[in-house]
mmCIF file of C-alpha atoms and ligand atoms in Angstrom:
data_model
loop_
_atom_site.group_PDB
_atom_site.id
_atom_site.type_symbol
_atom_site.label_atom_id
_atom_site.label_comp_id
_atom_site.label_asym_id
_atom_site.label_seq_id
_atom_site.Cartn_x
_atom_site.Cartn_y
_atom_site.Cartn_z
ATOM 1 C CA MET A 1 -8.477 98.508 16.228
ATOM 2 C CA GLY A 2 -8.931 95.116 17.882
ATOM 3 C CA ASP A 3 -11.194 96.367 20.664
ATOM 4 C CA ASN A 4 -13.290 98.635 18.506
ATOM 5 C CA VAL A 5 -15.526 95.968 17.106
ATOM 6 C CA LEU A 6 -17.903 93.313 18.288
ATOM 7 C CA ARG A 7 -16.721 90.002 16.924
ATOM 8 C CA ALA A 8 -18.932 87.024 16.228
ATOM 9 C CA ILE A 9 -17.482 83.685 15.125
ATOM 10 C CA PHE A 10 -19.817 81.392 13.278
ATOM 11 C CA ARG A 11 -18.860 78.255 11.321
ATOM 12 C CA GLY A 12 -15.227 79.329 11.266
ATOM 13 C CA LYS A 13 -16.005 82.767 9.835
ATOM 14 C CA VAL A 14 -15.511 86.020 11.733
ATOM 15 C CA TYR A 15 -18.177 88.725 11.522
ATOM 16 C CA GLU A 16 -17.414 92.199 12.829
ATOM 17 C CA PHE A 17 -19.867 94.850 13.971
ATOM 18 C CA GLU A 18 -19.146 98.504 14.691
ATOM 19 C CA GLU A 19 -22.101 99.171 16.994
ATOM 20 C CA GLU A 20 -21.322 100.299 20.512
ATOM 21 C CA LYS A 21 -23.768 97.780 21.915
ATOM 22 C CA MET A 22 -26.314 95.296 20.669
ATOM 23 C CA LYS A 23 -28.519 92.630 22.177
ATOM 24 C CA VAL A 24 -27.888 88.961 21.346
ATOM 25 C CA ARG A 25 -31.305 88.901 19.686
ATOM 26 C CA GLU A 26 -30.287 91.739 17.354
ATOM 27 C CA LEU A 27 -26.972 90.079 16.498
ATOM 28 C CA LEU A 28 -28.753 86.869 15.482
ATOM 29 C CA LYS A 29 -31.197 88.834 13.377
ATOM 30 C CA ARG A 30 -28.324 90.572 11.593
ATOM 31 C CA LEU A 31 -26.788 87.187 10.816
ATOM 32 C CA ASN A 32 -30.168 85.859 9.745
ATOM 33 C CA LEU A 33 -30.135 83.136 12.408
ATOM 34 C CA SER A 34 -33.074 81.917 14.453
ATOM 35 C CA PRO A 35 -32.740 82.281 18.236
ATOM 36 C CA GLU A 36 -34.704 79.013 18.390
ATOM 37 C CA SER A 37 -31.773 77.062 16.986
ATOM 38 C CA THR A 38 -28.633 78.908 18.072
ATOM 39 C CA LEU A 39 -26.499 79.214 21.171
ATOM 40 C CA VAL A 40 -24.325 82.261 21.783
ATOM 41 C CA VAL A 41 -21.274 81.912 24.022
ATOM 42 C CA ARG A 42 -19.095 84.695 25.471
ATOM 43 C CA ASP A 43 -16.156 83.947 27.791
ATOM 44 C CA ASN A 44 -17.365 80.422 28.536
ATOM 45 C CA GLU A 45 -20.833 81.660 29.325
ATOM 46 C CA VAL A 46 -23.987 80.872 27.394
ATOM 47 C CA LEU A 47 -26.075 84.012 26.828
ATOM 48 C CA THR A 48 -29.820 84.493 26.594
ATOM 49 C CA GLU A 49 -31.275 86.624 23.788
ATOM 50 C CA ASP A 50 -31.707 89.541 26.139
ATOM 51 C CA GLU A 51 -28.036 89.856 26.951
ATOM 52 C CA LEU A 52 -26.279 93.035 25.881
ATOM 53 C CA LEU A 53 -23.119 92.758 23.812
ATOM 54 C CA LYS A 54 -20.630 95.568 23.452
ATOM 55 C CA ARG A 55 -17.580 96.539 21.428
ATOM 56 C CA GLY A 56 -14.580 94.428 22.285
ATOM 57 C CA ASP A 57 -16.737 91.367 22.999
ATOM 58 C CA GLU A 58 -16.055 88.182 21.133
ATOM 59 C CA VAL A 59 -18.845 85.627 20.895
ATOM 60 C CA ARG A 60 -19.121 82.173 19.394
ATOM 61 C CA ILE A 61 -22.310 81.125 17.733
ATOM 62 C CA ILE A 62 -23.286 77.481 17.684
ATOM 63 C CA SER A 63 -25.980 76.269 15.343
ATOM 64 C CA ALA A 64 -28.012 73.440 16.816
ATOM 65 C CA ILE A 65 -29.768 72.507 13.586
ATOM 66 C CA SER A 66 -28.922 69.210 11.976
ATOM 67 C CA GLY A 67 -30.207 67.592 8.840
ATOM 68 C CA GLY A 68 -30.243 63.807 8.915
ATOM 69 C CA SER A 69 -31.548 61.775 11.778
ATOM 70 C CA MET D 1 -29.440 92.545 31.533
ATOM 71 C CA GLY D 2 -30.384 89.013 30.680
ATOM 72 C CA TYR D 3 -32.801 86.705 32.429
ATOM 73 C CA LYS D 4 -32.483 85.437 35.991
ATOM 74 C CA CYS D 5 -32.888 81.754 36.829
ATOM 75 C CA LYS D 6 -36.370 80.950 38.036
ATOM 76 C CA LEU D 7 -35.090 78.548 40.696
ATOM 77 C CA CYS D 8 -32.036 80.315 42.128
ATOM 78 C CA PRO D 9 -30.365 83.749 42.094
ATOM 79 C CA SER D 10 -27.944 82.892 39.249
ATOM 80 C CA LYS D 11 -27.967 84.280 35.740
ATOM 81 C CA ALA D 12 -29.967 82.271 33.223
ATOM 82 C CA VAL D 13 -28.320 80.567 30.246
ATOM 83 C CA ILE D 14 -31.588 79.825 28.470
ATOM 84 C CA TYR D 15 -35.113 81.135 28.381
ATOM 85 C CA MET D 16 -37.557 78.517 27.108
ATOM 86 C CA ARG D 17 -40.512 80.503 25.911
ATOM 87 C CA GLN D 18 -42.719 77.424 25.413
ATOM 88 C CA HIS D 19 -42.348 76.626 29.134
ATOM 89 C CA ARG D 20 -42.003 80.282 30.238
ATOM 90 C CA LEU D 21 -38.898 79.083 32.039
ATOM 91 C CA ALA D 22 -35.471 80.688 32.451
ATOM 92 C CA LEU D 23 -32.746 78.565 34.023
ATOM 93 C CA CYS D 24 -29.077 78.887 34.985
ATOM 94 C CA SER D 25 -26.559 76.249 33.909
ATOM 95 C CA GLY D 26 -26.756 74.226 37.138
ATOM 96 C CA CYS D 27 -30.539 74.206 37.303
ATOM 97 C CA TYR D 28 -30.793 73.535 33.570
ATOM 98 C CA VAL D 29 -28.863 70.247 33.596
ATOM 99 C CA GLN D 30 -30.983 69.042 36.524
ATOM 100 C CA TRP D 31 -34.203 70.102 34.820
ATOM 101 C CA PHE D 32 -33.085 68.343 31.628
ATOM 102 C CA ALA D 33 -32.475 65.051 33.451
ATOM 103 C CA LYS D 34 -35.823 65.296 35.247
ATOM 104 C CA GLN D 35 -37.683 65.979 32.013
ATOM 105 C CA THR D 36 -35.984 63.003 30.378
ATOM 106 C CA GLN D 37 -37.113 60.792 33.240
ATOM 107 C CA ARG D 38 -40.619 62.255 32.953
ATOM 108 C CA SER D 39 -40.854 61.340 29.268
ATOM 109 C CA ILE D 40 -39.548 57.844 30.017
ATOM 110 C CA SER D 41 -42.036 57.316 32.851
ATOM 111 C CA GLU D 42 -45.083 58.818 31.164
ATOM 112 C CA MET D 43 -44.594 56.789 27.998
ATOM 113 C CA ARG D 44 -43.390 53.707 29.910
ATOM 114 C CA MET D 45 -40.351 53.568 27.691
ATOM 115 C CA LEU D 46 -37.849 51.869 29.925
ATOM 116 C CA ARG D 47 -37.654 50.159 33.300
ATOM 117 C CA ARG D 48 -34.725 50.225 35.691
ATOM 118 C CA ASP D 49 -34.103 46.500 35.290
ATOM 119 C CA GLU D 50 -33.948 46.645 31.499
ATOM 120 C CA ARG D 51 -30.800 46.880 29.368
ATOM 121 C CA VAL D 52 -30.846 49.746 26.929
ATOM 122 C CA LEU D 53 -28.691 50.166 23.840
ATOM 123 C CA VAL D 54 -28.145 53.773 22.769
ATOM 124 C CA ALA D 55 -27.434 54.313 19.086
ATOM 125 C CA VAL D 56 -24.713 56.970 19.072
ATOM 126 C CA SER D 57 -23.687 58.798 15.924
ATOM 127 C CA GLY D 58 -21.168 61.172 17.485
ATOM 128 C CA GLY D 59 -23.669 64.048 17.295
ATOM 129 C CA LYS D 60 -25.036 66.129 20.175
ATOM 130 C CA ASP D 61 -28.396 64.372 20.548
ATOM 131 C CA SER D 62 -27.317 60.756 20.804
ATOM 132 C CA LEU D 63 -24.271 61.487 22.960
ATOM 133 C CA SER D 64 -26.376 63.615 25.334
ATOM 134 C CA LEU D 65 -28.882 60.778 25.477
ATOM 135 C CA TRP D 66 -26.265 58.209 26.447
ATOM 136 C CA TYR D 67 -24.923 60.634 29.030
ATOM 137 C CA VAL D 68 -28.241 61.495 30.676
ATOM 138 C CA LEU D 69 -29.493 57.877 30.711
ATOM 139 C CA SER D 70 -26.308 56.924 32.539
ATOM 140 C CA GLU D 71 -26.750 59.889 34.912
ATOM 141 C CA LEU D 72 -30.262 58.662 35.626
ATOM 142 C CA GLY D 73 -28.832 55.275 36.550
ATOM 143 C CA TYR D 74 -29.949 53.215 33.564
ATOM 144 C CA ASP D 75 -27.861 50.293 32.325
ATOM 145 C CA ALA D 76 -26.969 51.913 28.987
ATOM 146 C CA GLU D 77 -24.376 50.747 26.470
ATOM 147 C CA GLY D 78 -23.492 52.483 23.226
ATOM 148 C CA LEU D 79 -23.687 51.307 19.622
ATOM 149 C CA TYR D 80 -21.683 53.146 17.006
ATOM 150 C CA ILE D 81 -22.235 52.177 13.384
ATOM 151 C CA ASP D 82 -19.115 52.847 11.347
ATOM 152 C CA LEU D 83 -20.409 53.920 7.946
ATOM 153 C CA GLY D 84 -16.908 54.175 6.501
ATOM 154 C CA ILE D 85 -17.302 57.750 5.251
ATOM 155 C CA SER D 86 -13.762 59.018 4.765
ATOM 156 C CA ASP D 87 -14.569 62.503 3.417
ATOM 157 C CA LEU D 88 -12.949 64.909 5.885
ATOM 158 C CA GLY D 89 -12.463 61.924 8.181
ATOM 159 C CA TYR D 90 -16.169 62.072 9.006
ATOM 160 C CA SER D 91 -16.700 58.541 10.325
ATOM 161 C CA GLU D 92 -13.349 58.369 12.111
ATOM 162 C CA ARG D 93 -13.947 61.661 13.891
ATOM 163 C CA SER D 94 -17.521 60.718 14.818
ATOM 164 C CA LYS D 95 -16.274 57.426 16.229
ATOM 165 C CA THR D 96 -13.633 59.218 18.315
ATOM 166 C CA TYR D 97 -16.326 61.337 19.959
ATOM 167 C CA ALA D 98 -18.346 58.220 20.761
ATOM 168 C CA MET D 99 -15.277 56.458 22.210
ATOM 169 C CA HIS D 100 -14.417 59.527 24.226
ATOM 170 C CA LEU D 101 -17.839 59.508 25.860
ATOM 171 C CA ALA D 102 -17.524 55.762 26.501
ATOM 172 C CA ASP D 103 -14.334 56.586 28.443
ATOM 173 C CA LYS D 104 -16.045 59.367 30.332
ATOM 174 C CA LEU D 105 -19.036 57.206 31.279
ATOM 175 C CA MET D 106 -16.923 54.086 31.782
ATOM 176 C CA ARG D 107 -19.410 52.141 29.676
ATOM 177 C CA PRO D 108 -18.714 49.800 26.740
ATOM 178 C CA LEU D 109 -19.235 50.952 23.170
ATOM 179 C CA HIS D 110 -20.052 48.414 20.475
ATOM 180 C CA ILE D 111 -18.732 49.328 17.052
ATOM 181 C CA VAL D 112 -20.281 47.723 13.985
ATOM 182 C CA SER D 113 -18.468 48.181 10.692
ATOM 183 C CA VAL D 114 -20.750 48.447 7.664
ATOM 184 C CA SER D 115 -17.998 47.577 5.199
ATOM 185 C CA LYS D 116 -16.950 44.472 7.147
ATOM 186 C CA SER D 117 -20.571 43.394 7.572
ATOM 187 C CA VAL D 118 -21.772 43.771 3.992
ATOM 188 C CA GLY D 119 -18.528 43.968 2.012
ATOM 189 C CA LYS D 120 -18.714 47.654 1.090
ATOM 190 C CA ALA D 121 -18.776 50.967 2.947
ATOM 191 C CA ILE D 122 -21.634 53.470 2.639
ATOM 192 C CA PRO D 123 -19.996 55.679 -0.047
ATOM 193 C CA GLU D 124 -19.670 52.745 -2.432
ATOM 194 C CA LEU D 125 -23.120 51.375 -1.599
ATOM 195 C CA VAL D 126 -24.585 54.821 -2.241
ATOM 196 C CA ARG D 127 -22.731 55.172 -5.544
ATOM 197 C CA ARG D 128 -24.188 51.883 -6.775
ATOM 198 C CA SER D 129 -27.712 52.611 -5.611
ATOM 199 C CA ASP D 130 -30.470 54.588 -7.255
ATOM 200 C CA ARG D 131 -32.113 55.596 -3.997
ATOM 201 C CA SER D 132 -31.175 58.661 -1.964
ATOM 202 C CA PRO D 133 -28.102 58.295 0.280
ATOM 203 C CA CYS D 134 -30.121 59.022 3.450
ATOM 204 C CA SER D 135 -32.793 56.477 2.595
ATOM 205 C CA LEU D 136 -30.310 53.676 1.865
ATOM 206 C CA CYS D 137 -28.136 54.552 4.850
ATOM 207 C CA GLY D 138 -31.213 54.808 7.102
ATOM 208 C CA LEU D 139 -32.398 51.359 6.049
ATOM 209 C CA ILE D 140 -28.971 49.858 6.754
ATOM 210 C CA LYS D 141 -28.628 51.605 10.108
ATOM 211 C CA ARG D 142 -32.099 50.579 11.316
ATOM 212 C CA TYR D 143 -31.400 46.976 10.371
ATOM 213 C CA ILE D 144 -28.036 46.928 12.134
ATOM 214 C CA MET D 145 -29.422 48.639 15.268
ATOM 215 C CA ASN D 146 -32.266 46.185 15.590
ATOM 216 C CA ARG D 147 -30.211 43.109 14.768
ATOM 217 C CA PHE D 148 -27.419 44.064 17.123
ATOM 218 C CA ALA D 149 -29.877 44.866 19.939
ATOM 219 C CA ILE D 150 -31.503 41.429 19.504
ATOM 220 C CA GLU D 151 -28.217 39.536 19.239
ATOM 221 C CA GLY D 152 -26.804 41.444 22.197
ATOM 222 C CA GLY D 153 -29.799 40.652 24.393
ATOM 223 C CA PHE D 154 -30.875 44.277 24.885
ATOM 224 C CA ASP D 155 -34.477 45.018 25.845
ATOM 225 C CA VAL D 156 -34.658 48.467 24.346
ATOM 226 C CA LEU D 157 -33.039 50.541 21.618
ATOM 227 C CA ALA D 158 -32.890 54.297 22.235
ATOM 228 C CA THR D 159 -32.220 56.971 19.620
ATOM 229 C CA GLY D 160 -31.577 60.684 20.026
ATOM 230 C CA HIS D 161 -34.460 62.061 17.950
ATOM 231 C CA ASN D 162 -35.550 65.431 19.331
ATOM 232 C CA LEU D 163 -38.638 67.609 19.001
ATOM 233 C CA ASP D 164 -37.332 69.377 15.909
ATOM 234 C CA ASP D 165 -36.696 66.028 14.197
ATOM 235 C CA GLU D 166 -40.130 64.713 15.104
ATOM 236 C CA ALA D 167 -42.014 67.914 14.269
ATOM 237 C CA ALA D 168 -40.247 68.196 10.883
ATOM 238 C CA THR D 169 -41.036 64.554 10.109
ATOM 239 C CA LEU D 170 -44.646 65.088 11.152
ATOM 240 C CA LEU D 171 -44.948 68.181 8.983
ATOM 241 C CA SER D 172 -43.523 66.298 6.023
ATOM 242 C CA ASN D 173 -45.827 63.323 6.631
ATOM 243 C CA VAL D 174 -48.833 65.624 6.852
ATOM 244 C CA LEU D 175 -47.884 67.618 3.758
ATOM 245 C CA HIS D 176 -47.834 64.380 1.785
ATOM 246 C CA TRP D 177 -50.569 62.652 3.807
ATOM 247 C CA GLN D 178 -48.359 59.660 4.418
ATOM 248 C CA VAL D 179 -51.056 57.806 6.322
ATOM 249 C CA GLY D 180 -48.948 54.720 6.982
ATOM 250 C CA TYR D 181 -46.073 56.756 8.380
ATOM 251 C CA LEU D 182 -48.461 58.831 10.507
ATOM 252 C CA ALA D 183 -49.829 55.664 12.097
ATOM 253 C CA ARG D 184 -46.335 54.624 13.163
ATOM 254 C CA GLN D 185 -44.767 57.952 14.151
ATOM 255 C CA SER D 186 -44.359 57.600 17.883
ATOM 256 C CA PRO D 187 -41.722 58.090 20.593
ATOM 257 C CA ILE D 188 -42.209 54.435 21.477
ATOM 258 C CA LEU D 189 -42.628 51.408 19.245
ATOM 259 C CA MET D 190 -43.310 48.260 21.217
ATOM 260 C CA GLU D 191 -41.299 45.117 20.676
ATOM 261 C CA ARG D 192 -42.713 42.295 18.630
ATOM 262 C CA ASP D 193 -41.255 39.113 17.221
ATOM 263 C CA GLY D 194 -37.794 39.912 15.928
ATOM 264 C CA PHE D 195 -38.053 43.621 16.668
ATOM 265 C CA VAL D 196 -36.720 45.233 19.788
ATOM 266 C CA ARG D 197 -38.643 48.071 21.512
ATOM 267 C CA ARG D 198 -37.590 51.465 20.137
ATOM 268 C CA ILE D 199 -37.745 54.659 22.154
ATOM 269 C CA LYS D 200 -37.023 58.363 21.636
ATOM 270 C CA PRO D 201 -36.693 59.857 25.134
ATOM 271 C CA PHE D 202 -35.742 63.319 23.756
ATOM 272 C CA TYR D 203 -38.930 63.856 21.774
ATOM 273 C CA ARG D 204 -39.905 66.835 23.922
ATOM 274 C CA PHE D 205 -36.541 68.657 23.748
ATOM 275 C CA THR D 206 -35.671 71.125 21.026
ATOM 276 C CA GLU D 207 -32.324 70.896 19.260
ATOM 277 C CA LYS D 208 -31.203 73.984 21.092
ATOM 278 C CA GLU D 209 -31.949 72.287 24.403
ATOM 279 C CA THR D 210 -29.974 69.119 23.593
ATOM 280 C CA ALA D 211 -27.075 71.207 22.241
ATOM 281 C CA LEU D 212 -27.043 73.236 25.460
ATOM 282 C CA TYR D 213 -27.055 70.082 27.565
ATOM 283 C CA ALA D 214 -24.052 68.729 25.641
ATOM 284 C CA LEU D 215 -22.229 72.031 25.945
ATOM 285 C CA LEU D 216 -22.801 72.423 29.685
ATOM 286 C CA ASN D 217 -21.664 68.861 30.371
ATOM 287 C CA GLY D 218 -18.518 69.181 28.300
ATOM 288 C CA ILE D 219 -19.671 66.497 25.874
ATOM 289 C CA ALA D 220 -17.632 66.982 22.709
ATOM 290 C CA TYR D 221 -19.549 66.108 19.529
ATOM 291 C CA ILE D 222 -19.212 66.306 15.787
ATOM 292 C CA GLU D 223 -20.764 69.506 14.510
ATOM 293 C CA ASP D 224 -20.557 69.060 10.765
ATOM 294 C CA GLU D 225 -23.310 67.471 8.774
ATOM 295 C CA CYS D 226 -22.752 64.102 7.175
ATOM 296 C CA PRO D 227 -21.142 64.918 3.781
ATOM 297 C CA TYR D 228 -23.730 62.687 2.087
ATOM 298 C CA SER D 229 -26.763 64.303 3.625
ATOM 299 C CA VAL D 230 -28.364 66.042 0.705
ATOM 300 C CA ASP D 231 -31.551 66.171 2.739
ATOM 301 C CA ALA D 232 -31.985 69.936 2.540
ATOM 302 C CA THR D 233 -35.735 69.436 2.946
ATOM 303 C CA THR D 234 -35.447 68.519 6.615
ATOM 304 C CA ILE D 235 -33.397 71.627 7.364
ATOM 305 C CA PHE D 236 -35.855 73.743 5.375
ATOM 306 C CA LEU D 237 -38.848 72.359 7.291
ATOM 307 C CA LYS D 238 -37.060 72.881 10.590
ATOM 308 C CA GLY D 239 -36.463 76.500 9.612
ATOM 309 C CA ILE D 240 -40.148 77.003 8.802
ATOM 310 C CA LEU D 241 -41.152 75.479 12.144
ATOM 311 C CA ASN D 242 -38.713 77.758 13.969
ATOM 312 C CA GLN D 243 -40.212 80.779 12.222
ATOM 313 C CA LEU D 244 -43.631 79.677 13.464
ATOM 314 C CA GLU D 245 -42.144 79.131 16.912
ATOM 315 C CA GLU D 246 -40.741 82.667 17.035
ATOM 316 C CA ARG D 247 -44.169 84.110 16.256
ATOM 317 C CA MET D 248 -46.144 81.580 18.308
ATOM 318 C CA PRO D 249 -44.052 80.083 21.123
ATOM 319 C CA GLY D 250 -44.960 76.480 21.898
ATOM 320 C CA THR D 251 -46.071 75.652 18.360
ATOM 321 C CA LYS D 252 -43.629 72.773 17.795
ATOM 322 C CA LEU D 253 -44.424 71.088 21.088
ATOM 323 C CA GLN D 254 -48.179 71.449 20.607
ATOM 324 C CA PHE D 255 -48.023 70.287 17.008
ATOM 325 C CA TYR D 256 -46.325 67.040 17.973
ATOM 326 C CA ASN D 257 -47.875 66.462 21.410
ATOM 327 C CA ASN D 258 -51.417 67.006 20.178
ATOM 328 C CA PHE D 259 -50.771 64.712 17.257
ATOM 329 C CA LEU D 260 -49.780 62.014 19.754
ATOM 330 C CA ALA D 261 -52.707 62.742 22.038
ATOM 331 C CA HIS D 262 -55.495 63.121 19.499
ATOM 332 C CA ALA D 263 -54.560 62.045 15.997
ATOM 333 C CA ARG D 264 -52.072 59.201 15.793
ATOM 334 C CA GLU D 265 -54.456 56.492 16.953
ATOM 335 C CA LEU D 266 -56.983 57.475 14.306
ATOM 336 C CA PHE D 267 -54.420 56.761 11.612
ATOM 337 C CA GLU D 268 -53.380 53.543 13.307
ATOM 338 C CA ARG D 269 -56.978 52.319 13.361
ATOM 339 C CA GLU D 270 -57.269 52.917 9.637
ATOM 340 C CA GLN D 271 -54.301 50.704 8.888
ATOM 341 C CA ALA D 272 -54.783 47.204 7.585
ATOM 342 C CA PRO D 273 -54.246 44.525 10.232
ATOM 343 C CA LYS D 274 -50.626 43.619 10.714
ATOM 344 C CA VAL D 275 -49.417 41.107 8.190
ATOM 345 C CA GLN D 276 -48.012 37.828 9.345
ATOM 346 C CA LEU D 277 -44.236 38.068 9.419
ATOM 347 C CA ARG D 278 -41.923 35.260 8.375
ATOM 348 C CA GLN D 279 -38.181 34.793 8.316
ATOM 349 C CA CYS D 280 -36.067 36.362 5.575
ATOM 350 C CA SER D 281 -34.701 33.520 3.462
ATOM 351 C CA ILE D 282 -31.257 35.108 3.470
ATOM 352 C CA CYS D 283 -30.717 36.594 6.934
ATOM 353 C CA SER D 284 -33.670 35.084 8.856
ATOM 354 C CA MET D 285 -34.792 38.418 10.310
ATOM 355 C CA PRO D 286 -38.563 39.038 10.270
ATOM 356 C CA THR D 287 -40.123 40.299 7.039
ATOM 357 C CA ALA D 288 -43.448 40.318 5.204
ATOM 358 C CA GLU D 289 -41.746 39.201 1.991
ATOM 359 C CA CYS D 290 -39.490 36.296 1.076
ATOM 360 C CA VAL D 291 -36.380 38.435 1.334
ATOM 361 C CA CYS D 292 -36.235 41.415 3.694
ATOM 362 C CA ALA D 293 -35.802 45.021 2.520
ATOM 363 C CA PHE D 294 -32.258 45.138 3.845
ATOM 364 C CA CYS D 295 -31.114 41.982 2.051
ATOM 365 C CA ARG D 296 -32.790 43.122 -1.177
ATOM 366 C CA ALA D 297 -31.071 46.513 -0.999
ATOM 367 C CA ILE D 298 -27.675 44.979 -0.235
ATOM 368 C CA GLU D 299 -28.032 42.468 -3.050
ATOM 369 C CA ARG D 300 -29.001 45.193 -5.513
ATOM 370 C CA VAL D 301 -25.817 47.168 -4.853
ATOM 371 C CA GLY D 302 -23.574 44.125 -5.064
ATOM 372 C CA GLY D 303 -22.910 43.604 -1.365
ATOM 373 C CA THR D 304 -23.090 40.410 0.666
ATOM 374 C CA PHE D 305 -24.209 40.269 4.256
ATOM 375 C CA VAL D 306 -21.841 38.053 6.213
ATOM 376 C CA GLY D 307 -23.176 38.795 9.699
ATOM 377 C CA LEU D 308 -22.528 41.786 11.915
ATOM 378 C CA ASN D 309 -18.880 42.650 12.373
ATOM 379 C CA VAL D 310 -18.714 43.924 15.934
ATOM 380 C CA VAL D 311 -15.816 45.274 17.961
ATOM 381 C CA ARG D 312 -16.420 45.865 21.633
ATOM 382 C CA TYR D 313 -14.610 48.967 22.836
ATOM 383 C CA GLU D 314 -13.865 48.878 26.542
ATOM 384 C CA PRO D 315 -13.529 52.303 28.132
ATOM 385 C CA LYS D 316 -10.058 53.336 29.166
ATOM 386 C CA GLN D 317 -9.396 54.005 32.819
ATOM 387 C CA CYS D 318 -8.879 57.634 33.670
ATOM 388 C CA GLY D 319 -5.239 58.724 33.689
ATOM 389 C CA ALA D 320 -2.170 57.914 31.654
ATOM 390 C CA SER D 321 -3.651 55.256 29.392
ATOM 391 C CA SER D 322 -6.102 57.676 27.801
ATOM 392 C CA GLN D 323 -3.553 60.421 27.191
ATOM 393 C CA SER D 324 -3.519 60.052 23.440
ATOM 394 C CA THR D 325 -7.312 60.267 23.111
ATOM 395 C CA LYS D 326 -7.372 63.241 25.460
ATOM 396 C CA ALA D 327 -4.709 65.060 23.470
ATOM 397 C CA ALA D 328 -6.514 64.385 20.216
ATOM 398 C CA MET D 329 -9.785 65.645 21.639
ATOM 399 C CA THR D 330 -8.371 68.816 23.114
ATOM 400 C CA ALA D 331 -7.488 69.987 19.664
ATOM 401 C CA GLU D 332 -11.142 69.869 18.663
ATOM 402 C CA GLY D 333 -12.861 70.853 21.859
ATOM 403 C CA ASP D 334 -12.388 71.186 25.555
ATOM 404 C CA ASP D 335 -13.687 68.286 27.606
ATOM 405 C CA ASN D 336 -13.482 69.579 31.158
ATOM 406 C CA GLY D 337 -16.766 68.960 32.915
ATOM 407 C CA GLU D 338 -18.023 72.456 33.591
ATOM 408 C CA GLN D 339 -16.114 74.269 30.900
ATOM 409 C CA CYS D 340 -17.569 75.385 27.688
ATOM 410 C CA ARG D 341 -16.659 73.076 24.861
ATOM 411 C CA LEU D 342 -15.980 75.867 22.408
ATOM 412 C CA ALA D 343 -13.975 78.028 24.731
HETATM 413 ZN ZN1 ZN Q 401 -30.592 78.256 38.944
HETATM 414 ZN ZN1 ZN Q 402 -32.782 39.644 5.248
#
């Protein structure tokens, strides 16, 4: 079961996707996040929006947006 | 799949549409430092022989700023203002990140305690005040930054404001036609009697770019929002600007850059001539009134300013003496140079 999903971790929550593959851009869209303000990391590597994700991948999403200044 | 670096054969970690530029991690950190220097030079923000104080909050922007200024060879020391926010250990954790970077850079960090300087910490001051937490806290922080910079003999005060901060502020100022604010919104405010020069060297970087710089350099930072920041408007405006950016790449940069190039001076010209400043009768800092805004605000919430309470934190030498800090940090994020912080 563990390798049959694409896992995305964002703000401590785990989101799972059943698609065989999906671009980073598509993943962010599904999570309603702007690529302008998010970083996606897989295995210590920062990914561009074009990168293809597949089942079994686990990515971390970092939001760069902050409120106060 | 994925972009290739424009400068070398490696895989890109970011594609910056507004610059039509894809870069790998190695080329990105170099580009980032060069761009910072470019902003500093073009705006004549800071000279090599000047002492700069970096206001660090423990967040990605200010810590990256301290880091890159040091990389560029500037004489930069840190100032951390301890707001005394104990919810979820917010202030303590933020301070730990600032101290950790001080260790890494081997530079001193000055820590000013709000509660020891005015008698009460931010949560209590906020509770007793009728203004918004961010506005009261902002007033207190600006006062402390400026006063400490002057007392400490610094030439310049640098803050980590980025393009998203500046563009959102500009949008808000325009929506309300805040003419006075528009006249003063600038990445550099020159020094004048009692006020140190203030600079924002990151005004051309997006939040994503500063976050990436922190990540690639293994700079651990606090990710959560201040528990008192009820300023949902800023986040909302930033979201709107990012939607525009997705449809029209380069919008944020043009919006702010063209304001600086073509509009700001017009607002400045419209402003009444600068009023003669005198000394605040309580704290003797410059003000247009009898008592300065800071002293009035502190008085209103039942505090008393007794002078800045400053602790100078000297960086620990690498090795055994910093074990405890290292262990504490590892739990929250990796700090090995090249490694990803969230690995
Ligand atoms: Zn490269
Ligand atoms: Zn005063």
